[in-house]
Amino acid sequence: IVLKEYKSSILRGLSSDGILFILTILIGFATIPIYLNFITLDELGIYFTMQGIIAVISLADIGLPMYSLKKLSNKNFFNSDELMLYLSSAQIFQYILGCILLILGLIVYYYLNSIIKVNFEYLQSAKNLFLYSWFSIVITVLFGLNASILRSRHELSLVNISIFLILFFSTLLN
């Protein structure tokens, strides 16, 4: 009976991973023609430039969710008295890191014209795009620990749903 439960859990995880993978690809391919219908190639270039800058700056996220995933997957640790202290400390650290990243993003937002040379007519749009995209990074950092807890407890379908919702709303926001 235990083997049957594991098999069922694995199949649910694989199916939700497959659905998430297909939806992510479909959204990725569908958004480019939609973007090109509403914006020019110059504006699309600015969009990809902003995404590149955000990708580089977001490397400041030091990977606490990945470390937490490894630590929380250990059944002995998860059932120990140390768990609550670890989770509260990690969450406080996530909040501090999120605030630091928010401040870093606001500094980049202020000096964006010095970082990239954009025509004045596109400058405010580029800055707004950077700000919206950066907020989605900060939100991901702030709530990354939650996904690690779900993943460590093998609640993969809930993790996949949350990842898909973040992708979906980030795409809409962009």
mmCIF file of C-alpha atoms in Angstrom:
data_model
loop_
_atom_site.group_PDB
_atom_site.id
_atom_site.type_symbol
_atom_site.label_atom_id
_atom_site.label_comp_id
_atom_site.label_asym_id
_atom_site.label_seq_id
_atom_site.Cartn_x
_atom_site.Cartn_y
_atom_site.Cartn_z
ATOM 1 C CA ILE A 1 0.000 0.000 0.000
ATOM 2 C CA VAL A 2 2.924 2.365 0.761
ATOM 3 C CA LEU A 3 4.487 1.629 -2.643
ATOM 4 C CA LYS A 4 1.167 2.402 -4.323
ATOM 5 C CA GLU A 5 1.011 5.789 -2.516
ATOM 6 C CA TYR A 6 4.552 6.661 -3.635
ATOM 7 C CA LYS A 7 3.750 5.638 -7.193
ATOM 8 C CA SER A 8 0.608 7.783 -7.138
ATOM 9 C CA SER A 9 2.565 10.715 -5.690
ATOM 10 C CA ILE A 10 5.248 10.377 -8.348
ATOM 11 C CA LEU A 11 2.672 10.216 -11.138
ATOM 12 C CA ARG A 12 0.897 13.319 -9.796
ATOM 13 C CA GLY A 13 4.229 15.141 -9.603
ATOM 14 C CA LEU A 14 5.219 14.115 -13.131
ATOM 15 C CA SER A 15 1.865 15.083 -14.576
ATOM 16 C CA SER A 16 1.874 18.485 -12.878
ATOM 17 C CA ASP A 17 5.499 19.015 -14.014
ATOM 18 C CA GLY A 18 4.508 18.109 -17.570
ATOM 19 C CA ILE A 19 1.513 20.417 -17.582
ATOM 20 C CA LEU A 20 3.580 23.254 -16.106
ATOM 21 C CA PHE A 21 6.326 22.690 -18.695
ATOM 22 C CA ILE A 22 3.867 22.747 -21.609
ATOM 23 C CA LEU A 23 2.033 25.829 -20.295
ATOM 24 C CA THR A 24 5.328 27.653 -19.725
ATOM 25 C CA ILE A 25 6.439 26.982 -23.297
ATOM 26 C CA LEU A 26 3.046 27.983 -24.684
ATOM 27 C CA ILE A 27 3.018 31.224 -22.702
ATOM 28 C CA GLY A 28 6.593 31.976 -23.772
ATOM 29 C CA PHE A 29 5.855 31.458 -27.452
ATOM 30 C CA ALA A 30 2.472 33.175 -27.309
ATOM 31 C CA THR A 31 3.727 36.328 -25.640
ATOM 32 C CA ILE A 32 6.295 37.312 -28.279
ATOM 33 C CA PRO A 33 3.731 37.775 -31.095
ATOM 34 C CA ILE A 34 1.434 39.532 -28.638
ATOM 35 C CA TYR A 35 4.276 41.831 -27.575
ATOM 36 C CA LEU A 36 5.177 42.536 -31.215
ATOM 37 C CA ASN A 37 1.554 43.375 -31.946
ATOM 38 C CA PHE A 38 1.619 46.136 -29.321
ATOM 39 C CA ILE A 39 5.235 47.298 -29.321
ATOM 40 C CA THR A 40 7.973 48.039 -31.849
ATOM 41 C CA LEU A 41 11.200 46.112 -32.253
ATOM 42 C CA ASP A 42 13.024 48.924 -30.426
ATOM 43 C CA GLU A 43 10.674 48.527 -27.480
ATOM 44 C CA LEU A 44 11.107 44.739 -27.572
ATOM 45 C CA GLY A 45 14.871 45.310 -27.463
ATOM 46 C CA ILE A 46 14.413 47.488 -24.380
ATOM 47 C CA TYR A 47 12.263 44.747 -22.832
ATOM 48 C CA PHE A 48 14.971 42.125 -23.375
ATOM 49 C CA THR A 49 17.629 44.541 -22.092
ATOM 50 C CA MET A 50 15.644 45.097 -18.889
ATOM 51 C CA GLN A 51 15.225 41.350 -18.447
ATOM 52 C CA GLY A 52 18.995 40.911 -18.887
ATOM 53 C CA ILE A 53 19.789 43.568 -16.295
ATOM 54 C CA ILE A 54 17.295 42.028 -13.890
ATOM 55 C CA ALA A 55 18.783 38.566 -14.413
ATOM 56 C CA VAL A 56 22.274 39.844 -13.558
ATOM 57 C CA ILE A 57 21.193 41.836 -10.500
ATOM 58 C CA SER A 58 18.973 39.042 -9.203
ATOM 59 C CA LEU A 59 22.089 36.901 -8.767
ATOM 60 C CA ALA A 60 22.296 38.714 -5.414
ATOM 61 C CA ASP A 61 19.700 36.203 -4.173
ATOM 62 C CA ILE A 62 22.095 33.916 -2.338
ATOM 63 C CA GLY A 63 20.098 30.716 -2.685
ATOM 64 C CA LEU A 64 18.571 30.311 0.758
ATOM 65 C CA PRO A 65 15.542 28.467 -0.689
ATOM 66 C CA MET A 66 17.793 25.812 -2.254
ATOM 67 C CA TYR A 67 19.722 25.348 0.980
ATOM 68 C CA SER A 68 16.455 25.191 2.912
ATOM 69 C CA LEU A 69 15.112 22.578 0.523
ATOM 70 C CA LYS A 70 18.093 20.356 1.263
ATOM 71 C CA LYS A 71 17.915 20.954 5.006
ATOM 72 C CA LEU A 72 14.145 20.499 5.302
ATOM 73 C CA SER A 73 14.193 17.300 3.234
ATOM 74 C CA ASN A 74 16.024 15.598 6.082
ATOM 75 C CA LYS A 75 13.243 13.852 7.991
ATOM 76 C CA ASN A 76 15.196 13.888 11.277
ATOM 77 C CA PHE A 77 15.714 17.646 11.080
ATOM 78 C CA PHE A 78 12.128 18.279 10.013
ATOM 79 C CA ASN A 79 10.861 16.442 13.093
ATOM 80 C CA SER A 80 13.390 18.012 15.483
ATOM 81 C CA ASP A 81 13.027 20.879 17.931
ATOM 82 C CA GLU A 82 15.437 22.955 15.811
ATOM 83 C CA LEU A 83 12.925 23.275 12.960
ATOM 84 C CA MET A 84 10.961 26.261 14.276
ATOM 85 C CA LEU A 85 14.106 28.204 15.159
ATOM 86 C CA TYR A 86 15.544 27.521 11.703
ATOM 87 C CA LEU A 87 12.349 28.493 9.873
ATOM 88 C CA SER A 88 11.869 31.717 11.809
ATOM 89 C CA SER A 89 15.530 32.687 11.337
ATOM 90 C CA ALA A 90 15.422 31.845 7.646
ATOM 91 C CA GLN A 91 12.205 33.809 7.149
ATOM 92 C CA ILE A 92 13.646 36.871 8.897
ATOM 93 C CA PHE A 93 16.743 36.576 6.710
ATOM 94 C CA GLN A 94 14.515 36.295 3.596
ATOM 95 C CA TYR A 95 12.703 39.488 4.604
ATOM 96 C CA ILE A 96 15.965 41.352 5.171
ATOM 97 C CA LEU A 97 17.331 40.114 1.833
ATOM 98 C CA GLY A 98 14.081 41.118 0.119
ATOM 99 C CA CYS A 99 14.374 44.638 1.562
ATOM 100 C CA ILE A 100 18.015 44.892 0.467
ATOM 101 C CA LEU A 101 17.091 43.745 -3.042
ATOM 102 C CA LEU A 102 14.224 46.235 -3.123
ATOM 103 C CA ILE A 103 16.603 49.068 -2.220
ATOM 104 C CA LEU A 104 19.146 47.839 -4.780
ATOM 105 C CA GLY A 105 16.423 47.802 -7.432
ATOM 106 C CA LEU A 106 15.332 51.334 -6.541
ATOM 107 C CA ILE A 107 18.941 52.536 -6.888
ATOM 108 C CA VAL A 108 19.213 50.899 -10.312
ATOM 109 C CA TYR A 109 15.829 52.389 -11.231
ATOM 110 C CA TYR A 110 17.087 55.858 -10.357
ATOM 111 C CA TYR A 111 20.337 55.463 -12.348
ATOM 112 C CA LEU A 112 18.920 53.380 -15.206
ATOM 113 C CA ASN A 113 19.591 56.044 -17.837
ATOM 114 C CA SER A 114 23.281 56.011 -16.852
ATOM 115 C CA ILE A 115 23.421 52.214 -17.095
ATOM 116 C CA ILE A 116 21.815 51.936 -20.527
ATOM 117 C CA LYS A 117 21.397 54.589 -23.159
ATOM 118 C CA VAL A 118 17.717 54.779 -24.089
ATOM 119 C CA ASN A 119 15.974 57.377 -26.194
ATOM 120 C CA PHE A 120 14.201 59.856 -23.946
ATOM 121 C CA GLU A 121 10.811 58.834 -25.358
ATOM 122 C CA TYR A 122 11.353 55.272 -24.050
ATOM 123 C CA LEU A 123 13.098 56.127 -20.788
ATOM 124 C CA GLN A 124 10.072 56.220 -18.480
ATOM 125 C CA SER A 125 8.611 53.072 -20.024
ATOM 126 C CA ALA A 126 11.948 51.282 -19.574
ATOM 127 C CA LYS A 127 12.160 52.426 -15.965
ATOM 128 C CA ASN A 128 8.598 51.284 -15.249
ATOM 129 C CA LEU A 129 9.249 47.919 -16.884
ATOM 130 C CA PHE A 130 12.369 47.506 -14.781
ATOM 131 C CA LEU A 131 10.468 48.405 -11.617
ATOM 132 C CA TYR A 132 7.567 45.998 -12.286
ATOM 133 C CA SER A 133 9.928 43.168 -13.185
ATOM 134 C CA TRP A 134 12.119 43.876 -10.183
ATOM 135 C CA PHE A 135 9.114 43.747 -7.865
ATOM 136 C CA SER A 136 8.357 40.252 -9.156
ATOM 137 C CA ILE A 137 11.958 39.230 -8.285
ATOM 138 C CA VAL A 138 11.629 40.689 -4.787
ATOM 139 C CA ILE A 139 8.309 38.889 -4.251
ATOM 140 C CA THR A 140 9.903 35.637 -5.398
ATOM 141 C CA VAL A 141 12.724 36.139 -2.885
ATOM 142 C CA LEU A 142 10.318 36.998 -0.080
ATOM 143 C CA PHE A 143 8.205 33.881 -0.638
ATOM 144 C CA GLY A 144 10.914 31.491 -1.874
ATOM 145 C CA LEU A 145 11.147 29.775 1.471
ATOM 146 C CA ASN A 146 7.477 28.785 1.292
ATOM 147 C CA ALA A 147 8.036 26.932 -1.979
ATOM 148 C CA SER A 148 11.070 25.192 -0.463
ATOM 149 C CA ILE A 149 8.998 23.945 2.448
ATOM 150 C CA LEU A 150 6.355 22.563 0.088
ATOM 151 C CA ARG A 151 8.986 20.986 -2.147
ATOM 152 C CA SER A 152 10.830 19.406 0.796
ATOM 153 C CA ARG A 153 7.590 17.811 1.975
ATOM 154 C CA HIS A 154 6.963 16.499 -1.560
ATOM 155 C CA GLU A 155 3.910 18.660 -2.177
ATOM 156 C CA LEU A 156 5.036 19.025 -5.790
ATOM 157 C CA SER A 157 1.657 19.759 -7.304
ATOM 158 C CA LEU A 158 1.238 22.756 -4.962
ATOM 159 C CA VAL A 159 4.755 23.948 -5.831
ATOM 160 C CA ASN A 160 4.057 23.653 -9.548
ATOM 161 C CA ILE A 161 0.800 25.545 -9.225
ATOM 162 C CA SER A 162 2.525 28.353 -7.315
ATOM 163 C CA ILE A 163 5.381 28.514 -9.845
ATOM 164 C CA PHE A 164 2.914 28.631 -12.711
ATOM 165 C CA LEU A 165 0.901 31.398 -11.035
ATOM 166 C CA ILE A 166 4.069 33.455 -10.524
ATOM 167 C CA LEU A 167 4.983 32.981 -14.204
ATOM 168 C CA PHE A 168 1.465 33.801 -15.352
ATOM 169 C CA PHE A 169 1.151 36.968 -13.286
ATOM 170 C CA SER A 170 4.677 38.093 -14.170
ATOM 171 C CA THR A 171 3.814 37.735 -17.845
ATOM 172 C CA LEU A 172 0.608 39.726 -17.385
ATOM 173 C CA LEU A 173 2.470 42.396 -15.442
ATOM 174 C CA ASN A 174 5.090 42.657 -18.186
#
